[in-house]
Coordinates of C-alpha atoms in Angstrom, one line a residue:
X1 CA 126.7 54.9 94.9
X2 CA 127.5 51.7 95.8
X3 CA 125.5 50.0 99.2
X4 CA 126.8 50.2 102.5
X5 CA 125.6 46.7 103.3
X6 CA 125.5 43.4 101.3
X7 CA 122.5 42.7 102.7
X8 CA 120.3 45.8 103.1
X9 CA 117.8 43.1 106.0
X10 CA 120.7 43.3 108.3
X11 CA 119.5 46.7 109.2
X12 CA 116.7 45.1 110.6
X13 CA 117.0 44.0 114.4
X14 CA 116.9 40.0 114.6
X15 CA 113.2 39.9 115.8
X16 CA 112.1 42.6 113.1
X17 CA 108.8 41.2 112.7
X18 CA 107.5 41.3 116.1
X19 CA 109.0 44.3 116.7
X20 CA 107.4 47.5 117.1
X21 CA 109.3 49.8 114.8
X22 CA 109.0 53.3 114.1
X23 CA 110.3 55.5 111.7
X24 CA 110.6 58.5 109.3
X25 CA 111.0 58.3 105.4
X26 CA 111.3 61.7 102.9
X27 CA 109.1 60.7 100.0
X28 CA 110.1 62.2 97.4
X29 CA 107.0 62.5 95.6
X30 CA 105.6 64.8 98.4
X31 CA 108.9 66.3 98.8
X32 CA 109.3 65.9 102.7
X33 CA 109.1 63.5 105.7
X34 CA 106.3 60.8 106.8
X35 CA 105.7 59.4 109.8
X36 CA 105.8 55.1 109.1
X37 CA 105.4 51.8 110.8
X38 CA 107.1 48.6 109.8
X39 CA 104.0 45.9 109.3
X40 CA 104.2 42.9 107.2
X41 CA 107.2 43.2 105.3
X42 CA 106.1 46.9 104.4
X43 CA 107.3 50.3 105.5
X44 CA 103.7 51.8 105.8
X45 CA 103.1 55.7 105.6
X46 CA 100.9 56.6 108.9
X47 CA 101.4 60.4 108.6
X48 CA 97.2 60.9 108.2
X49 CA 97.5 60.0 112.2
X50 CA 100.6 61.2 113.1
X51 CA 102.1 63.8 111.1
X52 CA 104.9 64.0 112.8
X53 CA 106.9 61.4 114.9
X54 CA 106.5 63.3 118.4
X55 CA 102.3 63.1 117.7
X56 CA 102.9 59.5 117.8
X57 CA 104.9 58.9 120.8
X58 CA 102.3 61.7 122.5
X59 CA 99.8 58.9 122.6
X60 CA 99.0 56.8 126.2
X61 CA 100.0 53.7 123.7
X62 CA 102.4 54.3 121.3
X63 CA 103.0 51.2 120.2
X64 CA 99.5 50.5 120.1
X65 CA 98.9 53.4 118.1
X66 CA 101.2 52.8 115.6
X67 CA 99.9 49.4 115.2
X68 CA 96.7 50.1 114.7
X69 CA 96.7 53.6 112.3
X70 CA 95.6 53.6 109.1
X71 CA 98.3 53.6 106.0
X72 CA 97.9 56.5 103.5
X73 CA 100.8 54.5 101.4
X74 CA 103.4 51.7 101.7
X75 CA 106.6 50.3 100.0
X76 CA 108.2 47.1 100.0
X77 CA 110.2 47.0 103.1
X78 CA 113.3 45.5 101.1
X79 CA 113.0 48.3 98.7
X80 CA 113.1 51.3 101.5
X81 CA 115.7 49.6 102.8
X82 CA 118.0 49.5 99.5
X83 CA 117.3 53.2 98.5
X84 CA 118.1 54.3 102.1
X85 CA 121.6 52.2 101.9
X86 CA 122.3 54.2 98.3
X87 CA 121.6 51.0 95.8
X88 CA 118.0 52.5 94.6
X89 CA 115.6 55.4 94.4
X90 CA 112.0 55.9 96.1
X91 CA 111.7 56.4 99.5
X92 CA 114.4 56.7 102.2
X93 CA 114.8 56.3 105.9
X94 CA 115.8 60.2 107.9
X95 CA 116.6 59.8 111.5
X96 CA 113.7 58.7 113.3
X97 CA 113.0 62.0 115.3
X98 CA 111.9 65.1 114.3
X99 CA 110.7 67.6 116.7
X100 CA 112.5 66.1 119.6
X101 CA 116.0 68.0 120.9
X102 CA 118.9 66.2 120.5
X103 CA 120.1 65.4 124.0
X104 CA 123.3 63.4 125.4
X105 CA 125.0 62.3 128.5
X106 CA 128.5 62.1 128.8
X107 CA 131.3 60.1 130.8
X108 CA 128.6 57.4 131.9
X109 CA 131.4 54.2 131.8
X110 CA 134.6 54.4 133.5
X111 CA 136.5 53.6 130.0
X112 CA 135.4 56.4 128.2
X113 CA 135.9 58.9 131.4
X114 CA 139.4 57.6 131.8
X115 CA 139.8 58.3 128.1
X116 CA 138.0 62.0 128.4
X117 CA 141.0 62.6 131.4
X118 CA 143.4 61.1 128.9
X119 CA 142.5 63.6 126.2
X120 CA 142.7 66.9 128.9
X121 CA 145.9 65.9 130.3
X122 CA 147.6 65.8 126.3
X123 CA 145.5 68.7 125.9
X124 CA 143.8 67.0 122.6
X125 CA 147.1 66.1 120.9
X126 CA 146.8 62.8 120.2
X127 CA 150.5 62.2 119.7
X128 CA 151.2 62.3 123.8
X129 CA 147.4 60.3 124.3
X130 CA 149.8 56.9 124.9
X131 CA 152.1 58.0 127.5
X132 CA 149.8 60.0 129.3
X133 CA 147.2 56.9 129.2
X134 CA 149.9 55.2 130.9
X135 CA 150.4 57.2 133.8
X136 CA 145.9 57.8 134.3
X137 CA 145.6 54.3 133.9
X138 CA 148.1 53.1 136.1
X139 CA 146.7 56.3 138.8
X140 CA 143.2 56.1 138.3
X141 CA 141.8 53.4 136.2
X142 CA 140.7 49.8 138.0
X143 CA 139.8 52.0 141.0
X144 CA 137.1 53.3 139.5
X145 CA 135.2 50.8 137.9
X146 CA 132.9 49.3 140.8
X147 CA 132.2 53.4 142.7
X148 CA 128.6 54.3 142.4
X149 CA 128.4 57.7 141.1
X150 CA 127.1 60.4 143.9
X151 CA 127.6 57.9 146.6
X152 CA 130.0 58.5 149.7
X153 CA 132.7 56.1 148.6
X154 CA 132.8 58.1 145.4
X155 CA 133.2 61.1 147.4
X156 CA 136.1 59.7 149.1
X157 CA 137.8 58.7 145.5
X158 CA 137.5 62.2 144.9
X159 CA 139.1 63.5 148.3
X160 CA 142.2 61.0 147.6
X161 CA 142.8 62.4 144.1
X162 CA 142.0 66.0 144.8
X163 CA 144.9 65.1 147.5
X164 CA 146.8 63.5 144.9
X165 CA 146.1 66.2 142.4
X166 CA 144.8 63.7 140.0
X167 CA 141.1 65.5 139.9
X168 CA 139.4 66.3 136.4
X169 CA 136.5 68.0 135.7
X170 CA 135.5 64.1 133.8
X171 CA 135.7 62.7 136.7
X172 CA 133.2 64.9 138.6
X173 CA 130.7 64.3 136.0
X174 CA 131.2 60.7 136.1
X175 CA 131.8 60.3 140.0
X176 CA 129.5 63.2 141.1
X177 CA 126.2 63.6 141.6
X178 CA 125.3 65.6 138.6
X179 CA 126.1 63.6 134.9
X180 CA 126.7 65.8 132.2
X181 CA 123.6 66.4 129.6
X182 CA 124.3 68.5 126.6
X183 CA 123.0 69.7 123.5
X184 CA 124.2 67.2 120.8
X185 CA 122.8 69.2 117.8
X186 CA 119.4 71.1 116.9
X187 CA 116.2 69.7 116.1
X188 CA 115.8 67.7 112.9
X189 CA 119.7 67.8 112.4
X190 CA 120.3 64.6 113.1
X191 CA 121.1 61.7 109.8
X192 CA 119.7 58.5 109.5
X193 CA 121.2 55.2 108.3
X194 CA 122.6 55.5 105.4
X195 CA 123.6 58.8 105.2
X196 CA 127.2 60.4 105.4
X197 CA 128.1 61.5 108.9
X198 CA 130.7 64.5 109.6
X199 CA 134.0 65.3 111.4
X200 CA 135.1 68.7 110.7
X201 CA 137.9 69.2 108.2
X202 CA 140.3 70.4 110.9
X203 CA 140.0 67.9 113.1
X204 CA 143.1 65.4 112.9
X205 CA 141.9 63.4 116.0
X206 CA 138.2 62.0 115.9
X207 CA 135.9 59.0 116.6
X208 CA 133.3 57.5 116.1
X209 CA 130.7 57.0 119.3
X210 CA 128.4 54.1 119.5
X211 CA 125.4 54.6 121.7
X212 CA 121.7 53.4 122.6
X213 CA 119.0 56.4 122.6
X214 CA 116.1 56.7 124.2
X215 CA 113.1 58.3 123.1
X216 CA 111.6 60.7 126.3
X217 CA 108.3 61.9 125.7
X218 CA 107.4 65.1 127.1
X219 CA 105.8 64.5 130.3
X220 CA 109.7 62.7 131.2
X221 CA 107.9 58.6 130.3
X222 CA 110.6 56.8 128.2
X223 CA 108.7 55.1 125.2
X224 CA 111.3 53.7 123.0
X225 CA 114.9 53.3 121.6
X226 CA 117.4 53.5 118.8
X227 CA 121.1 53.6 117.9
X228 CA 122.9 56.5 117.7
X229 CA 126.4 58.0 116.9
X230 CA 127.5 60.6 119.1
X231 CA 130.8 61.7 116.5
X232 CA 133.5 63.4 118.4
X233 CA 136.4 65.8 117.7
X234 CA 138.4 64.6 120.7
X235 CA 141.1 66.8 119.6
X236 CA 138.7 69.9 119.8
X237 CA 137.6 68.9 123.2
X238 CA 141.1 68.0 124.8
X239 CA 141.7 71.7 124.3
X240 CA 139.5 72.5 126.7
X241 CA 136.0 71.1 127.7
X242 CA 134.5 74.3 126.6
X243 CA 134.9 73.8 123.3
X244 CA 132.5 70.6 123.6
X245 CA 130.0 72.4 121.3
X246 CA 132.1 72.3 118.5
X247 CA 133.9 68.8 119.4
X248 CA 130.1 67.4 119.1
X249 CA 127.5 69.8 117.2
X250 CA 128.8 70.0 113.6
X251 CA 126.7 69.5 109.9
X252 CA 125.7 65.8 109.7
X253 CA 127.6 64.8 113.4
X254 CA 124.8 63.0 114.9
X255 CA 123.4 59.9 113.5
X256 CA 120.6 58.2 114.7
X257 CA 118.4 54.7 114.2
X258 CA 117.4 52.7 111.5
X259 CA 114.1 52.8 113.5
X260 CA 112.8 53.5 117.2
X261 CA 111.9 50.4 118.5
X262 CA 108.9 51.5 120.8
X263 CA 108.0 49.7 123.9
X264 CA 105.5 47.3 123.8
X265 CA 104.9 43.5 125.4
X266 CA 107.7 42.1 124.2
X267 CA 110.4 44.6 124.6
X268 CA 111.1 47.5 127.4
X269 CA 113.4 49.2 129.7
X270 CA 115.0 46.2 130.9
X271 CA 116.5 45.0 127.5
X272 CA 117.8 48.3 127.2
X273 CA 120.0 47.7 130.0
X274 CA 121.3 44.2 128.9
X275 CA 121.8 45.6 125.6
X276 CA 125.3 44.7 124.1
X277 CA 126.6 46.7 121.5
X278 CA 128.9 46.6 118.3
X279 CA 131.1 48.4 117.0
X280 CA 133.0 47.9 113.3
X281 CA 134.4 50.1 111.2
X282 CA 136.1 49.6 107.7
X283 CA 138.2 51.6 106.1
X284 CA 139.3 52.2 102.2
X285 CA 142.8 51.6 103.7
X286 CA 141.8 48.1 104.7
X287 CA 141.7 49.0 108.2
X288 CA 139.3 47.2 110.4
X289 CA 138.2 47.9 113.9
X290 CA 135.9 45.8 115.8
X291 CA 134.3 46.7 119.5
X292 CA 132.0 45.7 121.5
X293 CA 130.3 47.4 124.5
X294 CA 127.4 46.3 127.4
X295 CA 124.9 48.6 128.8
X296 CA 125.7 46.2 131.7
X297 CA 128.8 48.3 132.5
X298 CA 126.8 52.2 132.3
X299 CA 127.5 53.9 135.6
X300 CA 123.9 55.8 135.7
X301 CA 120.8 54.1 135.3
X302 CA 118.9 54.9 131.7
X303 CA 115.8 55.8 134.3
X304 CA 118.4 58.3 136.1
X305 CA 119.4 60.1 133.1
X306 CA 116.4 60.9 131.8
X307 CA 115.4 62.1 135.3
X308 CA 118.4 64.2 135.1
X309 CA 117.9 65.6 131.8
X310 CA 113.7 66.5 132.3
X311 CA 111.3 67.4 135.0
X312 CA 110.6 70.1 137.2
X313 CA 113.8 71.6 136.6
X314 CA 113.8 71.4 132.5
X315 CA 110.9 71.0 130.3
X316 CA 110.7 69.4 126.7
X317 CA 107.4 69.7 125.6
X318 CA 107.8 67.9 122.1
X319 CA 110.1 65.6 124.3
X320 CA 113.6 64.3 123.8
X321 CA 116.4 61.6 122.1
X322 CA 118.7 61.1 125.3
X323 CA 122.3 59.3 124.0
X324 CA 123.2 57.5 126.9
X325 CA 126.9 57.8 126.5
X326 CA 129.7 55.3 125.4
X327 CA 132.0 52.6 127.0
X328 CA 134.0 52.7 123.8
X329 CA 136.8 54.8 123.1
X330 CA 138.9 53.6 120.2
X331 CA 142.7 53.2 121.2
X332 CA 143.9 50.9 118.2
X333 CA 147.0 52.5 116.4
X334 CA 145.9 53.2 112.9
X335 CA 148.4 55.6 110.7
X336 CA 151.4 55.1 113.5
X337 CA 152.2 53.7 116.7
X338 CA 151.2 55.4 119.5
X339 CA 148.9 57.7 117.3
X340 CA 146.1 55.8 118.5
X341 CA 142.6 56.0 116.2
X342 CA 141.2 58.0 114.2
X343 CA 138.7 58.2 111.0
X344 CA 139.8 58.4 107.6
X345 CA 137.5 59.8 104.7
X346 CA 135.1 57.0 103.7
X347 CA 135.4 55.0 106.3
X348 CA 132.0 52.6 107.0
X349 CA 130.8 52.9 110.3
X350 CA 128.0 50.1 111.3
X351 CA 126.5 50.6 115.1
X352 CA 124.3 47.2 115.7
X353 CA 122.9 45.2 118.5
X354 CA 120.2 42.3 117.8
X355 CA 117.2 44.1 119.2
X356 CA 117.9 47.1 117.4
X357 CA 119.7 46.6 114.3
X358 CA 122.4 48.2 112.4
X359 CA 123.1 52.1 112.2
X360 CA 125.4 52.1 108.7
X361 CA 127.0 55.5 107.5
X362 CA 130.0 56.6 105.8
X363 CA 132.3 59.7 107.4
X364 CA 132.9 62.3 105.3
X365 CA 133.9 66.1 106.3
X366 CA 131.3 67.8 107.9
X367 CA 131.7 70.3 105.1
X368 CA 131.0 68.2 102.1
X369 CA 127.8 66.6 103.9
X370 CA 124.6 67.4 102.5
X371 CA 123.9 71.1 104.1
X372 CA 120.9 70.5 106.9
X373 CA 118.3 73.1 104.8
X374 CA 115.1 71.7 106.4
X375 CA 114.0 73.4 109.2
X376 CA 111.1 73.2 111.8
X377 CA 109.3 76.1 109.5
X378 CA 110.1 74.1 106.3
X379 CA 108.6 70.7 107.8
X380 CA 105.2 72.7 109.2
X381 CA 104.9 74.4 105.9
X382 CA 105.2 71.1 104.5
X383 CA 102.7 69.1 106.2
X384 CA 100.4 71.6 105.7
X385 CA 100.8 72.0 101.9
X386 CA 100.0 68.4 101.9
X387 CA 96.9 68.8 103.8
X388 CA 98.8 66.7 106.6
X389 CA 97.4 69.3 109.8
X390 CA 94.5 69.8 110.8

């Protein structure tokens, strides 16, 4: 297999080195997952301290902690790297959660929930998306982009296009006072960089989702973040909103990292929300699409979602990965005009920003991906074979 990136180090976010980063490899001379740290140059096994990723982030310090624990084993970070991007063997990077759900928010910047609308009114046929974006955008689309979600000017948008007869069930969960949080896929489902992701062999109309992720501890205290993709069947859900578990929650349809950067003196909350992201995908047709995306724009604050999806009213005890939701929403015409996007087979899909790095995969169907085999039981019987619990 050839590698997904000329030059594996552009995984790495631009300030790798004094960056606190996370991370899960399968060694495959223990023949499951370990719990590392980037220090020095190496990926360094810290499993003996945290045998999982969620005993990590359970510490008052995270960052600390991971600084500070004591390697069992380490690997050339340059040779991790390669083997996790398909160009050699050893140890590999997985997504960097594990007993964590898989959480997301939806509709959280006006250009995505203009596209969700424009997906329901074609009723996920892709052919009508360009005449019926027309008439939303024309309706509904610069009026929305300054209106504060839950506040009373967005409750008088909604009484003008309730009025109008322009309402959607997208736009009460990006006007309203509730956002949406869903499922996005089980725990320890989700691939890491490097690895195929899936769209469902039926789909005809699909995309890619570039997102930041935060890493919510149990007790609701965000400690970290990554990159993930949030793959969607838009097809599926333009049928009706109700079918958004299979739209989203299908083998090898949720991508996350390279690492969790965690929180520490040099990088928190508020560089989350100046984050600018990109995305580009390349296809084996030559194709070529380039985006780009600001956390500047998100209509909820990263605080706010987390608040909505734990506290009082929900619980995670092993915590939670939160995708905060997308501004982009690929329009480009790809296989005819006015079909808009959508992903071919072995198209490369790389999710970067500077202070996180670059989240590389290649699509494949969801049914030819590796089958997800390693459960919560299988990783517990695991550690403990290896004397990894105490």
């Amino acid at each position: 297999m050839t590698t997904l990136l000329d030059d594996p180090s552009a995984v790495l976010p631009a300030d790798w080195s004094a960056a606190t980063l996370v991370g899960r490899v399968h060694r495959p001379d223990e023949g499951g997952p370990s719990t590392v740290v980037v220090r020095d140059g190496e990926v360094v096994d810290i499993t003996d301290s945290a045998p999982t990723l969620t005993d990590l982030l359970a510490h008052d310090d995270p960052a600390e902690a991971a600084r500070s624990a004591p390697g069992r084993a380490r690997w050339p970070l340059a040779d991790v790297l390669a083997a996790s991007l398909g160009s050699g063997p050893g140890p590999h990077l997985l997504a960097p959660a594990d007993l964590q759900v898989l959480k997301a928010a939806g509709v959280t910047f006006v250009t995505s929930m203009v596209e969700r609308v424009i997906e329901e009114r074609a009723g996920g046929d892709a052919a009508r998306a360009e005449t019926v974006r027309a008439v939303v955008e024309q309706a509904i689309g610069g009026a929305l982009a300054s209106v504060v979600p839950g506040s009373a000017e967005a409750e008088k948008v909604k009484q003008v296009l309730l009025r109008d007869g322009l309402w959607s069930q997208y736009l009460e969960v990006g006007l309203g006072p509730d956002p949406e949080i869903f499922t996005k896929a089980p725990v320890l489902a989700a691939v890491g960089t490097g690895a195929e992701v899936g769209v469902a062999e039926m789909s005809t109309w699909n995309n890619p989702e570039p997102e930041v992720v935060l890493a919510i501890r149990g007790d609701g205290r965000i400690v970290g973040a990554t990159l993930g993709n949030d793959v969607n069947l838009r097809d599926v859900e333009g049928r009706s909103a109700l079918l958004l578990p299979k739209a989203k929650d299908n083998n090898a349809s949720a991508a996350l990292g390279p690492f969790l950067r965690l929180f520490d003196g040099g990088f928190g909350l508020d560089d989350v929300r100046a984050m600018d992201v990109r995305l580009h995908v390349v296809g084996t047709d030559g194709f070529v699409l380039d985006g780009h995306s600001t956390m500047r724009e998100i209509s909820r604050d990263p605080v706010d979602l987390a608040r909505a999806a734990i506290g009082r009213h929900h619980q995670y005890p092993d915590g939670l990965f939160l995708y905060t939701g997308t501004l982009f929403a690929p329009t480009e015409d790809r296989d005819a005009p006015g079909a808009g996007f959508t992903h071919h087979l072995g198209d490369v899909v790389r999710i970067s920003t500077p202070q996180l790095g670059t989240l590389v995969n290649r699509v494949a169907h969801a049914e030819s991906c590796p089958e997800w085999t390693f459960g919560i039981r299988d990783l517990m019987t695991n550690l403990l074979n290896r004397g990894l619990l105490r």
